[in-house]
Amino acid sequence: MHLVLISGLSGSGKSIALKVLEDADYYCVDNLPSQLLQPLVAQLDQQGYAQVGVVIDSRGGDSLCTLPPQLDALRAKGVDLQFLFLDAQDATLIKRYSETRRRHPLASDRLTLTEAIAEERVRLAGLAALGHHMDTSVLKPSALREWVRQFVATDAFPDSPQGGLTLLFESFGFKNGIPLDADLVFDVRCLPNPYYEQNLRALTGLDAQVIAFLEAEPEVLRMRGDIAGFVRDWLPAYVRDSRNYLTVGIGCTGGQHRSVYLAERLGREFRSCARVLVRHRELPPPAMTALGIA
């Protein structure tokens, strides 16, 4: 059985993520108390379900504390399990609740929306590190759907020399904030900026003209080599730490040229030694790529 477990902050996009699984023919369950996870998996396995998606979050109350040992037990029984934790900045969550006029599940007469979000963060703090942390703060629904599809697709990648770890390079623009899901962040705003070339301004780091401009700059090639060397040297340590995902954020000012170019080139460079995903936070979903092993 392939089990995708989804958790995270209310308003971070869990319903969208579950809908992606449902559209991919997963049997989906929302708002499951965590103590029922193992019985549910056992029952569905007996009935022959090969793909299952489950949302477990703060609505489950005190049962959340039983989740970590259940995940270990399921993996020990051979269940192919992926855990996705969705997060977003407080300001984004408040805006989403204001726009939809929905009530936060922890809101009450004694808790404002801001306080409810803070309380939920405390309750879920122990779960965020159990799986892949995804920041949805600036993502449109279409981009989130694509990122979830990529996350699920990594299960189909062949075994890599780095075991179960997936290495994710994410370009972003500092003007929209640092991604909450980044484990390592590299600031490349010091590099020559194609934005100031009139004929390159409307292009991206995926375009040949921008690539040629950047690769003609020795500083860009040096930065690329330095980042690659750092990641290559420390990747085995993250593998020993039993990481399933390592997210490397590459940030420039707008997230359109320099960071996109470097994320793409680094993704290609590491294809031979790890499962690799490449994301471009500030570009439309078609610009996102999933890289397997050559």
CSV table of C-alpha atoms in Angstrom, one decimal:
chain,number,residue,atom,x,y,z
A,1,MET,CA,0.0,0.0,0.0
A,2,HIS,CA,1.1,3.5,-0.8
A,3,LEU,CA,-0.1,5.8,2.1
A,4,VAL,CA,0.1,9.6,1.8
A,5,LEU,CA,-0.5,11.3,5.2
A,6,ILE,CA,-1.3,15.0,5.2
A,7,SER,CA,-1.2,17.3,8.1
A,8,GLY,CA,-0.5,21.0,8.8
A,9,LEU,CA,-2.1,24.3,9.8
A,10,SER,CA,-5.7,25.0,9.1
A,11,GLY,CA,-6.0,27.2,6.0
A,12,SER,CA,-2.6,26.0,4.6
A,13,GLY,CA,-4.2,24.0,1.8
A,14,LYS,CA,-4.8,20.5,3.1
A,15,SER,CA,-8.2,20.2,1.3
A,16,ILE,CA,-6.5,21.1,-2.0
A,17,ALA,CA,-3.8,18.5,-1.4
A,18,LEU,CA,-6.3,15.8,-0.5
A,19,LYS,CA,-8.3,16.6,-3.7
A,20,VAL,CA,-5.2,16.1,-5.8
A,21,LEU,CA,-4.9,12.6,-4.3
A,22,GLU,CA,-8.6,11.9,-4.8
A,23,ASP,CA,-8.2,12.9,-8.5
A,24,ALA,CA,-5.3,10.5,-8.8
A,25,ASP,CA,-7.6,7.6,-7.6
A,26,TYR,CA,-6.5,7.5,-4.0
A,27,TYR,CA,-9.0,6.4,-1.4
A,28,CYS,CA,-9.2,9.5,0.8
A,29,VAL,CA,-10.2,10.1,4.4
A,30,ASP,CA,-10.3,13.6,6.0
A,31,ASN,CA,-10.1,14.5,9.7
A,32,LEU,CA,-9.2,11.0,10.9
A,33,PRO,CA,-8.4,10.7,14.7
A,34,SER,CA,-4.8,9.5,14.7
A,35,GLN,CA,-5.5,6.5,16.9
A,36,LEU,CA,-7.6,5.1,14.1
A,37,LEU,CA,-4.8,5.3,11.5
A,38,GLN,CA,-3.5,1.7,12.0
A,39,PRO,CA,-6.9,0.0,12.1
A,40,LEU,CA,-7.9,2.0,9.0
A,41,VAL,CA,-4.8,1.0,7.0
A,42,ALA,CA,-5.2,-2.7,8.1
A,43,GLN,CA,-8.9,-2.7,7.0
A,44,LEU,CA,-8.2,-1.0,3.6
A,45,ASP,CA,-5.2,-3.3,3.0
A,46,GLN,CA,-7.4,-6.3,3.5
A,47,GLN,CA,-9.9,-4.8,1.0
A,48,GLY,CA,-7.2,-4.4,-1.6
A,49,TYR,CA,-6.8,-0.6,-1.7
A,50,ALA,CA,-3.3,0.2,-3.1
A,51,GLN,CA,-3.4,4.0,-2.7
A,52,VAL,CA,-4.7,5.8,0.4
A,53,GLY,CA,-4.6,9.5,1.4
A,54,VAL,CA,-5.4,10.6,5.0
A,55,VAL,CA,-5.6,14.0,6.6
A,56,ILE,CA,-4.8,14.1,10.4
A,57,ASP,CA,-4.6,17.5,12.0
A,58,SER,CA,-5.4,19.5,15.1
A,59,ARG,CA,-9.1,18.6,14.8
A,60,GLY,CA,-8.0,15.2,16.2
A,61,GLY,CA,-7.2,16.8,19.6
A,62,ASP,CA,-5.1,14.9,22.1
A,63,SER,CA,-4.8,11.8,19.8
A,64,LEU,CA,-2.1,13.6,17.9
A,65,CYS,CA,0.5,12.4,20.4
A,66,THR,CA,-0.1,8.8,19.2
A,67,LEU,CA,0.9,9.6,15.6
A,68,PRO,CA,4.7,9.3,15.6
A,69,PRO,CA,4.8,5.7,17.0
A,70,GLN,CA,2.1,4.7,14.6
A,71,LEU,CA,4.1,5.9,11.6
A,72,ASP,CA,7.1,3.9,12.8
A,73,ALA,CA,4.8,0.8,13.2
A,74,LEU,CA,3.3,1.2,9.7
A,75,ARG,CA,6.7,1.5,8.1
A,76,ALA,CA,7.9,-1.5,10.0
A,77,LYS,CA,5.0,-3.5,8.5
A,78,GLY,CA,6.1,-2.5,5.0
A,79,VAL,CA,3.7,0.3,4.3
A,80,ASP,CA,5.1,2.8,1.7
A,81,LEU,CA,4.4,6.0,3.6
A,82,GLN,CA,4.8,9.6,2.6
A,83,PHE,CA,4.1,12.4,5.1
A,84,LEU,CA,3.3,15.9,3.9
A,85,PHE,CA,3.1,18.8,6.4
A,86,LEU,CA,1.6,22.1,5.0
A,87,ASP,CA,2.4,25.4,6.6
A,88,ALA,CA,1.9,29.1,5.9
A,89,GLN,CA,2.8,32.4,7.5
A,90,ASP,CA,0.4,33.8,10.1
A,91,ALA,CA,-0.5,36.8,7.9
A,92,THR,CA,-1.4,34.5,5.1
A,93,LEU,CA,-3.6,32.3,7.2
A,94,ILE,CA,-5.4,35.3,8.7
A,95,LYS,CA,-6.0,36.7,5.2
A,96,ARG,CA,-7.4,33.4,3.9
A,97,TYR,CA,-9.8,33.1,6.8
A,98,SER,CA,-10.9,36.7,6.3
A,99,GLU,CA,-11.5,36.1,2.6
A,100,THR,CA,-13.4,32.9,3.0
A,101,ARG,CA,-15.2,33.9,6.3
A,102,ARG,CA,-14.7,30.4,7.6
A,103,ARG,CA,-14.3,29.7,11.3
A,104,HIS,CA,-10.9,28.4,12.5
A,105,PRO,CA,-11.4,24.9,14.2
A,106,LEU,CA,-9.8,26.1,17.4
A,107,ALA,CA,-11.5,29.6,17.5
A,108,SER,CA,-13.8,30.1,20.4
A,109,ASP,CA,-15.2,32.8,22.7
A,110,ARG,CA,-11.8,32.8,24.5
A,111,LEU,CA,-9.5,32.7,21.5
A,112,THR,CA,-9.2,35.2,18.7
A,113,LEU,CA,-8.2,34.0,15.2
A,114,THR,CA,-4.6,35.0,15.8
A,115,GLU,CA,-4.5,33.2,19.1
A,116,ALA,CA,-6.1,30.1,17.6
A,117,ILE,CA,-3.4,30.0,14.9
A,118,ALA,CA,-0.7,30.3,17.6
A,119,GLU,CA,-2.4,27.5,19.6
A,120,GLU,CA,-2.5,25.2,16.6
A,121,ARG,CA,1.2,25.8,15.9
A,122,VAL,CA,1.9,24.6,19.4
A,123,ARG,CA,-0.2,21.5,19.0
A,124,LEU,CA,1.3,20.6,15.7
A,125,ALA,CA,4.9,21.4,16.5
A,126,GLY,CA,5.9,17.8,17.0
A,127,LEU,CA,4.6,16.7,13.6
A,128,ALA,CA,6.3,19.3,11.3
A,129,ALA,CA,9.6,17.5,11.4
A,130,LEU,CA,8.1,14.0,10.7
A,131,GLY,CA,7.8,14.5,7.0
A,132,HIS,CA,8.2,17.0,4.1
A,133,HIS,CA,7.5,20.6,5.2
A,134,MET,CA,5.8,22.6,2.5
A,135,ASP,CA,5.3,26.4,2.8
A,136,THR,CA,2.1,27.5,0.9
A,137,SER,CA,2.2,31.1,1.9
A,138,VAL,CA,2.6,32.6,-1.6
A,139,LEU,CA,1.3,29.7,-3.6
A,140,LYS,CA,-1.8,29.9,-5.8
A,141,PRO,CA,-4.0,26.8,-5.8
A,142,SER,CA,-2.7,25.7,-9.2
A,143,ALA,CA,0.9,25.8,-7.9
A,144,LEU,CA,0.1,23.9,-4.8
A,145,ARG,CA,-1.7,21.2,-6.8
A,146,GLU,CA,1.4,20.9,-8.9
A,147,TRP,CA,3.8,20.7,-5.9
A,148,VAL,CA,1.7,18.0,-4.3
A,149,ARG,CA,1.7,16.0,-7.6
A,150,GLN,CA,5.5,16.3,-7.6
A,151,PHE,CA,5.7,15.2,-4.0
A,152,VAL,CA,3.7,12.1,-4.6
A,153,ALA,CA,5.6,11.4,-7.8
A,154,THR,CA,8.9,11.1,-5.9
A,155,ASP,CA,7.7,7.7,-4.7
A,156,ALA,CA,8.0,6.4,-8.2
A,157,PHE,CA,11.6,7.4,-8.5
A,158,PRO,CA,14.1,4.5,-8.5
A,159,ASP,CA,16.3,3.9,-5.5
A,160,SER,CA,19.1,6.4,-5.2
A,161,PRO,CA,22.6,6.2,-3.6
A,162,GLN,CA,21.3,8.5,-0.9
A,163,GLY,CA,18.7,6.0,0.3
A,164,GLY,CA,15.3,7.5,0.9
A,165,LEU,CA,16.3,11.1,0.9
A,166,THR,CA,14.9,13.5,-1.7
A,167,LEU,CA,16.9,16.6,-2.5
A,168,LEU,CA,14.8,19.6,-3.4
A,169,PHE,CA,16.1,22.9,-4.9
A,170,GLU,CA,13.7,25.8,-4.5
A,171,SER,CA,14.2,29.2,-6.1
A,172,PHE,CA,12.4,32.1,-4.5
A,173,GLY,CA,12.4,35.9,-4.3
A,174,PHE,CA,13.4,37.6,-1.1
A,175,LYS,CA,10.8,40.3,-1.7
A,176,ASN,CA,8.2,37.6,-0.9
A,177,GLY,CA,10.0,36.2,2.1
A,178,ILE,CA,12.1,33.2,2.8
A,179,PRO,CA,10.3,29.9,2.4
A,180,LEU,CA,9.3,28.3,5.7
A,181,ASP,CA,10.2,24.9,4.4
A,182,ALA,CA,13.8,25.6,3.5
A,183,ASP,CA,16.4,23.7,5.4
A,184,LEU,CA,19.3,25.5,3.8
A,185,VAL,CA,19.1,29.0,2.3
A,186,PHE,CA,21.6,30.6,-0.1
A,187,ASP,CA,21.4,34.3,-0.9
A,188,VAL,CA,22.5,35.0,-4.5
A,189,ARG,CA,21.5,38.6,-4.7
A,190,CYS,CA,25.2,39.6,-4.9
A,191,LEU,CA,25.4,38.2,-8.4
A,192,PRO,CA,25.0,40.2,-11.6
A,193,ASN,CA,21.3,40.7,-12.2
A,194,PRO,CA,19.8,40.1,-15.7
A,195,TYR,CA,16.8,42.2,-14.7
A,196,TYR,CA,18.9,45.3,-15.5
A,197,GLU,CA,19.4,44.2,-19.1
A,198,GLN,CA,16.4,45.5,-21.0
A,199,ASN,CA,16.2,42.6,-23.4
A,200,LEU,CA,16.4,40.0,-20.5
A,201,ARG,CA,14.0,41.7,-18.0
A,202,ALA,CA,10.9,39.8,-19.1
A,203,LEU,CA,12.6,36.5,-19.4
A,204,THR,CA,13.5,33.9,-16.7
A,205,GLY,CA,16.4,31.7,-15.7
A,206,LEU,CA,14.9,29.0,-17.9
A,207,ASP,CA,15.5,31.0,-21.1
A,208,ALA,CA,18.7,30.5,-23.1
A,209,GLN,CA,19.5,34.2,-23.3
A,210,VAL,CA,19.5,34.6,-19.5
A,211,ILE,CA,21.5,31.4,-19.1
A,212,ALA,CA,24.1,32.7,-21.5
A,213,PHE,CA,24.3,36.0,-19.7
A,214,LEU,CA,24.8,34.3,-16.3
A,215,GLU,CA,27.2,31.7,-17.5
A,216,ALA,CA,29.4,34.4,-18.9
A,217,GLU,CA,29.9,35.8,-15.4
A,218,PRO,CA,32.7,34.1,-13.4
A,219,GLU,CA,31.1,35.0,-10.1
A,220,VAL,CA,27.9,33.0,-11.1
A,221,LEU,CA,29.9,29.9,-11.9
A,222,ARG,CA,31.9,30.3,-8.7
A,223,MET,CA,28.7,30.6,-6.6
A,224,ARG,CA,27.2,27.5,-8.3
A,225,GLY,CA,30.3,25.5,-7.6
A,226,ASP,CA,30.5,26.7,-3.9
A,227,ILE,CA,26.8,25.8,-3.3
A,228,ALA,CA,27.2,22.4,-5.0
A,229,GLY,CA,30.3,21.7,-3.0
A,230,PHE,CA,28.6,22.5,0.3
A,231,VAL,CA,25.6,20.4,-0.4
A,232,ARG,CA,27.7,17.5,-1.7
A,233,ASP,CA,29.9,17.6,1.4
A,234,TRP,CA,27.0,17.6,3.9
A,235,LEU,CA,24.5,15.5,2.1
A,236,PRO,CA,25.7,12.2,3.7
A,237,ALA,CA,25.3,13.8,7.2
A,238,TYR,CA,21.6,14.6,6.4
A,239,VAL,CA,21.2,11.0,5.2
A,240,ARG,CA,22.6,9.7,8.4
A,241,ASP,CA,20.1,11.9,10.3
A,242,SER,CA,17.3,9.9,8.6
A,243,ARG,CA,16.0,12.8,6.6
A,244,ASN,CA,13.5,12.0,4.0
A,245,TYR,CA,13.7,15.5,2.4
A,246,LEU,CA,16.3,18.2,2.3
A,247,THR,CA,15.1,21.5,0.9
A,248,VAL,CA,17.7,23.9,-0.4
A,249,GLY,CA,16.4,27.5,-1.0
A,250,ILE,CA,18.2,29.7,-3.6
A,251,GLY,CA,17.0,33.3,-3.3
A,252,CYS,CA,17.5,36.4,-5.4
A,253,THR,CA,15.5,39.6,-5.4
A,254,GLY,CA,12.5,38.6,-7.4
A,255,GLY,CA,13.0,34.9,-7.9
A,256,GLN,CA,12.9,35.1,-11.7
A,257,HIS,CA,16.4,35.0,-13.1
A,258,ARG,CA,19.5,34.1,-10.9
A,259,SER,CA,17.8,31.8,-8.4
A,260,VAL,CA,15.9,30.0,-11.1
A,261,TYR,CA,19.0,29.4,-13.1
A,262,LEU,CA,21.0,28.1,-10.1
A,263,ALA,CA,18.2,25.8,-8.9
A,264,GLU,CA,17.9,24.2,-12.4
A,265,ARG,CA,21.7,23.7,-12.8
A,266,LEU,CA,22.1,22.4,-9.3
A,267,GLY,CA,19.2,20.0,-9.8
A,268,ARG,CA,20.8,18.6,-12.9
A,269,GLU,CA,24.2,18.3,-11.2
A,270,PHE,CA,22.8,16.1,-8.4
A,271,ARG,CA,20.6,13.9,-10.5
A,272,SER,CA,23.2,11.1,-10.5
A,273,CYS,CA,23.5,10.9,-6.7
A,274,ALA,CA,20.0,11.6,-5.3
A,275,ARG,CA,16.3,11.9,-6.0
A,276,VAL,CA,15.9,15.5,-7.1
A,277,LEU,CA,13.0,17.9,-7.3
A,278,VAL,CA,13.2,21.5,-8.6
A,279,ARG,CA,10.7,24.1,-7.7
A,280,HIS,CA,10.4,27.8,-8.7
A,281,ARG,CA,8.2,29.5,-6.2
A,282,GLU,CA,7.7,32.7,-8.1
A,283,LEU,CA,7.1,31.2,-11.6
A,284,PRO,CA,3.9,29.6,-12.9
A,285,PRO,CA,3.4,25.9,-12.3
A,286,PRO,CA,4.5,24.8,-15.9
A,287,ALA,CA,8.0,26.0,-15.0
A,288,MET,CA,8.3,23.5,-12.2
A,289,THR,CA,10.3,20.3,-12.9
A,290,ALA,CA,10.6,16.9,-11.3
A,291,LEU,CA,14.0,15.2,-11.9
A,292,GLY,CA,14.5,11.5,-11.5
A,293,ILE,CA,17.8,9.6,-11.7
A,294,ALA,CA,19.4,9.3,-15.1
